[in-house]
Coordinates of C-alpha atoms and ligand atoms in Angstrom, one line a residue:
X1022 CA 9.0 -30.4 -27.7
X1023 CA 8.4 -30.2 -31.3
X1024 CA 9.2 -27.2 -33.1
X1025 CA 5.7 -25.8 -34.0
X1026 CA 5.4 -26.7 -29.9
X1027 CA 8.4 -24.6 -29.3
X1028 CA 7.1 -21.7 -31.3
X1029 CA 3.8 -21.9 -29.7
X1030 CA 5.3 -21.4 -26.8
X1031 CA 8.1 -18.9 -27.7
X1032 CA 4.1 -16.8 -28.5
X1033 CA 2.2 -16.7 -25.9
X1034 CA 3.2 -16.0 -22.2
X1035 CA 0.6 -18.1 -19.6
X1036 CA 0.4 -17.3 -15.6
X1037 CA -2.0 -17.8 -13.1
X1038 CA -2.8 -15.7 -9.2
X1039 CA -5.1 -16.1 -6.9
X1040 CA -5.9 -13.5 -4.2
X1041 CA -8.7 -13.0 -1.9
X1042 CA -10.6 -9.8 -0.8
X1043 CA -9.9 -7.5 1.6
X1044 CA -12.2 -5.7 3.8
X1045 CA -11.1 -2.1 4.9
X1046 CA -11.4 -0.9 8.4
X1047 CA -10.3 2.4 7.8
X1048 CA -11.9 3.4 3.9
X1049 CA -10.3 4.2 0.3
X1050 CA -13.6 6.9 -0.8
X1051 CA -12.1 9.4 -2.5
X1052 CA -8.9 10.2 -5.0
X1053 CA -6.7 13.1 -5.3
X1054 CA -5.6 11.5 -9.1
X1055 CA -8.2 9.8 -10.8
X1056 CA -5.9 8.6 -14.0
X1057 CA -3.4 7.3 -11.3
X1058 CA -6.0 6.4 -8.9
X1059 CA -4.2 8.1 -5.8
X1060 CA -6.4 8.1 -3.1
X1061 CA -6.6 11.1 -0.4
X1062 CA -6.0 9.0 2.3
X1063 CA -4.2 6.3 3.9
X1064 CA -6.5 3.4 4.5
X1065 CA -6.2 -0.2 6.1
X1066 CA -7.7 -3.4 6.1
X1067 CA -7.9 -7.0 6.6
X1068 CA -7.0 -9.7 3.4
X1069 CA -10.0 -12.8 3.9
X1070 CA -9.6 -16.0 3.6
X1071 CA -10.1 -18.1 0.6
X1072 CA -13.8 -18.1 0.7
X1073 CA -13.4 -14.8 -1.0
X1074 CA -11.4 -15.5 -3.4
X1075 CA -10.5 -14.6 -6.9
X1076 CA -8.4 -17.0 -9.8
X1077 CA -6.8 -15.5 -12.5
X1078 CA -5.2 -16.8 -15.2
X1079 CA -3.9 -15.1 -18.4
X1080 CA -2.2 -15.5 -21.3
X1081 CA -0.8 -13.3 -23.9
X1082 CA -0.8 -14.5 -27.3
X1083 CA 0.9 -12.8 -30.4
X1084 CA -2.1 -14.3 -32.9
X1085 CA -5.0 -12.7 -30.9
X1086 CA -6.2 -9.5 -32.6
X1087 CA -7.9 -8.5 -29.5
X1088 CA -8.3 -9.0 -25.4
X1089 CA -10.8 -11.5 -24.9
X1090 CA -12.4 -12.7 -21.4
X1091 CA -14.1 -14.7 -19.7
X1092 CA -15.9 -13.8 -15.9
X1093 CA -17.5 -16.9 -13.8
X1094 CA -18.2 -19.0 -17.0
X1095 CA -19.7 -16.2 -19.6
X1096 CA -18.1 -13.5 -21.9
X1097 CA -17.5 -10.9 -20.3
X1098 CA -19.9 -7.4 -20.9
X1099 CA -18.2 -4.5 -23.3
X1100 CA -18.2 -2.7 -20.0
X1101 CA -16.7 -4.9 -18.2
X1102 CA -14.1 -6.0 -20.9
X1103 CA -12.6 -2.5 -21.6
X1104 CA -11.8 -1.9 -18.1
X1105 CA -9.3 -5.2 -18.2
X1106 CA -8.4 -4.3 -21.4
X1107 CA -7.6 -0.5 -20.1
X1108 CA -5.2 -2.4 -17.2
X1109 CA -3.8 -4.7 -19.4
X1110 CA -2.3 -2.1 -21.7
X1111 CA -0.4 -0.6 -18.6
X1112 CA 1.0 -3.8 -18.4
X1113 CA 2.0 -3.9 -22.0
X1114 CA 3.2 -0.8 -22.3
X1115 CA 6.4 -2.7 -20.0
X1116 CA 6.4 -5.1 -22.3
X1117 CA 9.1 -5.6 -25.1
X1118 CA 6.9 -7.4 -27.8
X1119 CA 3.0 -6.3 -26.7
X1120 CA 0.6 -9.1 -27.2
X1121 CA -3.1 -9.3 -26.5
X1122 CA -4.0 -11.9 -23.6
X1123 CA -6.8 -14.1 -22.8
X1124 CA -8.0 -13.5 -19.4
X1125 CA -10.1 -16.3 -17.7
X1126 CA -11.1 -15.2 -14.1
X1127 CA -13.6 -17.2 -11.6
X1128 CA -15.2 -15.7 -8.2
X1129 CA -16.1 -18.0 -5.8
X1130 CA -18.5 -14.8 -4.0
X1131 CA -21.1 -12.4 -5.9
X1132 CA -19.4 -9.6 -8.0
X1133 CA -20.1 -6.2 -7.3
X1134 CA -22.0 -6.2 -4.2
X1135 CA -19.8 -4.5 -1.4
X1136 CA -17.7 -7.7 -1.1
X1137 CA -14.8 -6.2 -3.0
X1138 CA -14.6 -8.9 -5.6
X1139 CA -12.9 -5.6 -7.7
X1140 CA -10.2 -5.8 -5.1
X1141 CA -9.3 -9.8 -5.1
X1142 CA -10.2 -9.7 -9.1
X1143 CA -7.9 -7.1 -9.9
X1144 CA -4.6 -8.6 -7.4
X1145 CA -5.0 -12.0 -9.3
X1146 CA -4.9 -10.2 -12.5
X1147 CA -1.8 -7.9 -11.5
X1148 CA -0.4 -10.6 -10.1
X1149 CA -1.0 -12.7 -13.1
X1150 CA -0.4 -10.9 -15.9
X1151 CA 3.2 -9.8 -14.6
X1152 CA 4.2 -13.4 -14.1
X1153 CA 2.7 -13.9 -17.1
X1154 CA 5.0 -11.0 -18.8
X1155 CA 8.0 -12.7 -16.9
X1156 CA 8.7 -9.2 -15.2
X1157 CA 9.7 -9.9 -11.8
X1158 CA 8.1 -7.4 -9.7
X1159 CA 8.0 -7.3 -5.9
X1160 CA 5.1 -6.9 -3.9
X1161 CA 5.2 -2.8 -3.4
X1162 CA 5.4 -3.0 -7.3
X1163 CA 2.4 -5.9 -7.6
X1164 CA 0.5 -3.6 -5.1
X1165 CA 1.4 -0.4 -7.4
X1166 CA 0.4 -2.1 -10.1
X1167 CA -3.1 -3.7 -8.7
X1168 CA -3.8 0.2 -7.5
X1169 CA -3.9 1.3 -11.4
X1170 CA -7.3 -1.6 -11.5
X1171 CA -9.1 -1.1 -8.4
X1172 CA -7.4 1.1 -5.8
X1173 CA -8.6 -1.5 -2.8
X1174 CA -6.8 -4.0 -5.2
X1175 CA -3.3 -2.5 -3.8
X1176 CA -4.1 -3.8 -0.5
X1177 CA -5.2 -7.6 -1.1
X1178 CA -2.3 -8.6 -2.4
X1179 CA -0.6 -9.0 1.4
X1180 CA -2.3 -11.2 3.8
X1181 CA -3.1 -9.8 7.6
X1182 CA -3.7 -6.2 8.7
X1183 CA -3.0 -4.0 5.4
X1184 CA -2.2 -0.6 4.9
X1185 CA -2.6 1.1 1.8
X1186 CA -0.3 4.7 2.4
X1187 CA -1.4 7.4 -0.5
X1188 CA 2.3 8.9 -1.0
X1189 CA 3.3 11.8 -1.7
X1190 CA 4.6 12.0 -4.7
X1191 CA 2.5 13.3 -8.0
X1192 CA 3.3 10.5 -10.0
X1193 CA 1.8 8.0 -7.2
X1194 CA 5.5 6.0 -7.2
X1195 CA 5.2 5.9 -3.2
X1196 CA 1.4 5.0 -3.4
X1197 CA 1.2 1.4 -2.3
X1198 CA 0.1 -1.1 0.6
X1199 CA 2.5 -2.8 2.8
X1200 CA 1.5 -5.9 5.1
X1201 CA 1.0 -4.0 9.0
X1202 CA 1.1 -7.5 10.5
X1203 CA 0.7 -11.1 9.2
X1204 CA -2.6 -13.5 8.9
X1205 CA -0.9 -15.8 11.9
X1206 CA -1.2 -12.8 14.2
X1207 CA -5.1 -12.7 13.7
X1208 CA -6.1 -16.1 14.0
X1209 CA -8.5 -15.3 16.5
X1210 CA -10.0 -12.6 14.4
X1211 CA -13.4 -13.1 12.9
X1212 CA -15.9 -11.4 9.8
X1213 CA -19.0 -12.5 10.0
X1214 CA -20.4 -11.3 6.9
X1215 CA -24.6 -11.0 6.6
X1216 CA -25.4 -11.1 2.6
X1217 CA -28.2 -8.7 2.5
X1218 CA -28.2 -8.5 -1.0
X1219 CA -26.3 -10.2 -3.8
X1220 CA -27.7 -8.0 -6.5
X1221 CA -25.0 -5.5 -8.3
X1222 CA -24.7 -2.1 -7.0
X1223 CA -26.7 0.6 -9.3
X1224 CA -23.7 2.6 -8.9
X1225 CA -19.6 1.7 -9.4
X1226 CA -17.4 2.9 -6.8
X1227 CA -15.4 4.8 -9.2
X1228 CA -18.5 7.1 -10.2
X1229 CA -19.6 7.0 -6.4
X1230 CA -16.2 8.4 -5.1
X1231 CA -15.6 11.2 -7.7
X1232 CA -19.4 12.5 -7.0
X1233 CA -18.8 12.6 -3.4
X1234 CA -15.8 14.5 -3.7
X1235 CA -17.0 16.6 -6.0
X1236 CA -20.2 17.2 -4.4
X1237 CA -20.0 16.3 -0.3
X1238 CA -19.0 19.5 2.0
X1239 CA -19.0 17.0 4.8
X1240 CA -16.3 15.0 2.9
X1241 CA -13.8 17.7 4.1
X1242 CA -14.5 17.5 7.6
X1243 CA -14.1 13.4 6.6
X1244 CA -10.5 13.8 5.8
X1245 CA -9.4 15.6 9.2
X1246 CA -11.6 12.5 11.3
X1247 CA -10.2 10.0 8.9
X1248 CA -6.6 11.2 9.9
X1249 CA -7.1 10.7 14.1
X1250 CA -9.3 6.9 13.3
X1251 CA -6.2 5.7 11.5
X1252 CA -3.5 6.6 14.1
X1253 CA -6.3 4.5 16.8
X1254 CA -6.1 1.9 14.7
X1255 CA -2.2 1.7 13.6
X1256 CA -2.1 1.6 17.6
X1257 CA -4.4 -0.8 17.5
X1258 CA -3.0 -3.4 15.1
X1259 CA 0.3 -2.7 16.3
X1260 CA -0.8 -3.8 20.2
X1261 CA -3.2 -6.6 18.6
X1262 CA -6.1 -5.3 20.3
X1263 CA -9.7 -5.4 18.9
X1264 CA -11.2 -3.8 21.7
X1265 CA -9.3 -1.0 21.1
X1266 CA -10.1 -0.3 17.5
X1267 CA -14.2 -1.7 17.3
X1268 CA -15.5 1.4 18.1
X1269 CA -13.4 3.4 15.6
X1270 CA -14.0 1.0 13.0
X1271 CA -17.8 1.7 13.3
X1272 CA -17.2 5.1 13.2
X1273 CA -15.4 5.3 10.1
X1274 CA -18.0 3.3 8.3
X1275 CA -20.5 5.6 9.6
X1276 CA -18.6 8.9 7.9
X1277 CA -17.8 6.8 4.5
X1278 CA -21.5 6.6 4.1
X1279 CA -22.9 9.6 5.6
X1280 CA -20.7 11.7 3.3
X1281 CA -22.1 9.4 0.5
X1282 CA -25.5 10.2 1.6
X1283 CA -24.0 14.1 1.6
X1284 CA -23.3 14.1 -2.2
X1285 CA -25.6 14.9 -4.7
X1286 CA -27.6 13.2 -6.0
X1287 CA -26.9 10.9 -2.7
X1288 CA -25.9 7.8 -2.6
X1289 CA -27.0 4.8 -0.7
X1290 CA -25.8 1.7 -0.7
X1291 CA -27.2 0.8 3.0
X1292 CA -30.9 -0.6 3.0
X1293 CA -33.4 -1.2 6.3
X1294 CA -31.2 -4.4 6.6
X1295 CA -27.8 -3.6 7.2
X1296 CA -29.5 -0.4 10.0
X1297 CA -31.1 -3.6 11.6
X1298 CA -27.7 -5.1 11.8
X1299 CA -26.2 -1.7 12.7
X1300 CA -28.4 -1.7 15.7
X1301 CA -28.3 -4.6 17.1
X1302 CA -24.4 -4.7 17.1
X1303 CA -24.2 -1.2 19.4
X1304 CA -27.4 -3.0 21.4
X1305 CA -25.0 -6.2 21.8
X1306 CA -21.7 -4.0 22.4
X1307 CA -23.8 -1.9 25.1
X1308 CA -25.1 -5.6 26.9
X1309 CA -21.5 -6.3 27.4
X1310 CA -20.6 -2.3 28.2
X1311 CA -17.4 -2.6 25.9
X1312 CA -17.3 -3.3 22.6
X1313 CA -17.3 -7.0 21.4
X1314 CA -18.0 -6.3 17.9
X1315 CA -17.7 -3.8 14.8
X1316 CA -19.9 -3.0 12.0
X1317 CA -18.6 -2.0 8.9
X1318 CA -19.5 -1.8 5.7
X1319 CA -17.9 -1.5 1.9
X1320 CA -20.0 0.2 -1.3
X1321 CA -23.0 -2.2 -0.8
X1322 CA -25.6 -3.2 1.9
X1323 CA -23.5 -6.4 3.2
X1324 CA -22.3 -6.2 7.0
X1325 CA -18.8 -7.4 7.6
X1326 CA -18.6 -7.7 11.6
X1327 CA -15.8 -8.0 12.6
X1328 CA -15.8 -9.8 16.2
X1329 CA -13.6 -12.1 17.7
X1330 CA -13.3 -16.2 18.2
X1331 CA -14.8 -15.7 21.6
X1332 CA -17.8 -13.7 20.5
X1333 CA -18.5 -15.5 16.9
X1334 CA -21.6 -17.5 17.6
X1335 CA -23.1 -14.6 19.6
X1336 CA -23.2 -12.9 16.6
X1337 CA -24.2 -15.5 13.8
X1338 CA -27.1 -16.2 16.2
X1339 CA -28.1 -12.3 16.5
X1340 CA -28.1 -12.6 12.4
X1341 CA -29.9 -16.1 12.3
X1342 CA -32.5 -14.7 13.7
X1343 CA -33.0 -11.8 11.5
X1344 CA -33.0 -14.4 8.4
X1345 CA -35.6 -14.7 5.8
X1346 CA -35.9 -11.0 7.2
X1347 CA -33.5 -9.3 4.5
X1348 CA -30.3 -11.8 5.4
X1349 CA -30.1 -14.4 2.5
X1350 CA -26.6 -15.4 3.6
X1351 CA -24.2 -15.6 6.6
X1352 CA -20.5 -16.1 6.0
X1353 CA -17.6 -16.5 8.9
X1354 CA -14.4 -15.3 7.5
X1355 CA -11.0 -15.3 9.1
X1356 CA -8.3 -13.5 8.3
X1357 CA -6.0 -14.8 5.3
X1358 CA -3.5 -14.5 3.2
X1359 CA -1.9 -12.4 0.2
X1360 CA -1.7 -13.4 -3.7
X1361 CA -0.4 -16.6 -4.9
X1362 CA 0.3 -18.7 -7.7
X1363 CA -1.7 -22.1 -8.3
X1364 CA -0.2 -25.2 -10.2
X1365 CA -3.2 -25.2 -12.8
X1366 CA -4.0 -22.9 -15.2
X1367 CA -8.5 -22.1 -15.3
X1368 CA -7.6 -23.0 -19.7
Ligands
LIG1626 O1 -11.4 -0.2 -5.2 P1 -12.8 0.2 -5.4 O2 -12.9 1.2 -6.5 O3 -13.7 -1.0 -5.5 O4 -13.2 1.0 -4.1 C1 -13.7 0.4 -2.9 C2 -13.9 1.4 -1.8 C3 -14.5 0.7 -0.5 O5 -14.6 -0.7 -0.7 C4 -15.9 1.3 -0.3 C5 -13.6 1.1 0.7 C6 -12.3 0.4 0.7 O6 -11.3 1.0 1.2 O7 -12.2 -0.8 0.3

């Protein structure tokens, strides 16, 4: 290397992550430390596979006066830009010379539209920009760190069943996911995911949560129910049974949204779509007289169902023929794994 080559590189600090989304079975709505983004309760999911995925790469660099990025091929919105900017200063503040980074990030899935692209966007860039920092961090610490972005982000950066435990402690140092069991013991574990809508949501999570807290009486009554779903489901994952767990799973996306619907002004992020969908999954469970498949859904009107290898095509066909009525996409997603680092940089 030459020496201006050497310096160049001496300046900036480059890594790249990819991670994929998760889809919680047992929700993150509500936060008992908005800063720290602690939630109120424990919640779990499944990582997807790479069809929902999220590549990161970024690179600090002493001559840039400020953050700059880049999101699916455009500049990023002000918006949009200060909340990276926000993370990326708790990531410099463990830094011993701070620099500024260029972030370059690419979705292969909508953003913002209930298929937690905040989740796999912000694991890539935890896991990113602390390679990138040359910190070596394990993955509690990643999944600390991804919590401070998006709190769902904790979770995707394992691979399998998830579990994202809200600690005890004040300063949220015990509020982090570990992996409840790996991809390879779900290979027979299906989400067929109906796009209903692609659109962004009118409302972020982040605003969504704090008014339902703020505002829901039922969201009390939420925590207690929330408490008994995730010891069915622990029991559930641990035993590897589906059956098991579908009813509770439906359940606990019923209460996420009905105490979002109990806030004021309500929220909706359900439209006649994703009711159809509801319906014709109990209709479909009740044909069989046990369940076969679960609803659920995230802060937006898409239906992850989860369903099994056995049961897959039953279901695609029971959304095929609701399409060009309010389904402009179907999507079969297994499960997958947690954050990693590709060979090429996106610049
Ligand atoms: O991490 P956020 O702020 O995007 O919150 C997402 C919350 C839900 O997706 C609705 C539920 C969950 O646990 O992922």
């Amino acid at each position: 290397m030459k020496a201006m080559e050497v310096m160049k590189a001496m300046e900036t600090m480059k890594a790249t992550a990819a991670a994929n989304a998760n889809i919680a079975i047992i929700k993150y709505w509500g936060r008992r430390d908005d800063r720290l983004r602690i939630p109120t309760n424990d919640s779990i999911s499944f990582t997807m596979d790479d069809q929902l995925e999220s590549i990161t790469t970024v690179e600090f660099d002493h001559s840039l006066k400020r953050d700059m990025l880049v999101l699916d091929g455009r500049p990023a919105t002000a918006k949009e830009l200060a909340r990276v900017s926000g993370f990326l200063d708790i990531v410099r503040h463990m830094m011993e010379r701070p620099a500024h980074a260029k972030v370059v990030s690419k979705n292969n899935f909508p953003r913002a539209a209930g298929l937690a692209s905040s989740a796999s966007g912000f694991a890539a860039l935890a896991a990113a920009s602390a390679r990138a920092t040359g910190i070596r961090m394990d993955l509690k610490a990643l999944s600390a760190l991804a919590r401070l972005g998006s709190g769902s982000a904790a979770r995707s950066i394992y691979g399998g069943a998830v579990e994202w435990r809200a600690g005890k402690r004040k300063d949220g140092s015990d509020c982090h996911a570990v992996q409840l069991s790996p991809p390879e013991r779900w290979k027979d574990l299906r989400n067929v995911i109906a796009i209903t809508s692609s659109t962004e949501k009118r409302i972020s999570s982040t605003d969504a949560m704090a008014r339902t807290v703020k505002t829901s009486e039922m969201f009390t009554c939420r925590l207690a129910s929330v408490e008994k779903r995730l010891r069915v489901v622990r029991k559930a994952i641990a035993g590897h049974d589906f059956e098991g767990m579908a009813q509770t799973i439906m359940q606990e996306s019923d209460s996420m949204h009905a105490a979002m619907l109990d806030s004021w002004p309500p929220i909706t992020y359900l439209n006649g779509t994703s009711l159809e969908i509801m319906r014709k999954v109990v209709e479909l469970n009740q044909s069989y007289g046990r369940p076969v498949a679960a609803y659920t859904f995230d802060a937006g009107p898409n239906a992850h169902i989860y369903t099994t290898a056995k049961h897959e095509s039953e279901v695609r066909k029971i959304l095929a023929g609701m399409k060009g009525n309010g389904i402009e996409k179907i999507m079969d997603c297994r499960v997958g794994q947690g954050i990693r680092y590709p060979d090429s940089h996106l610049f």
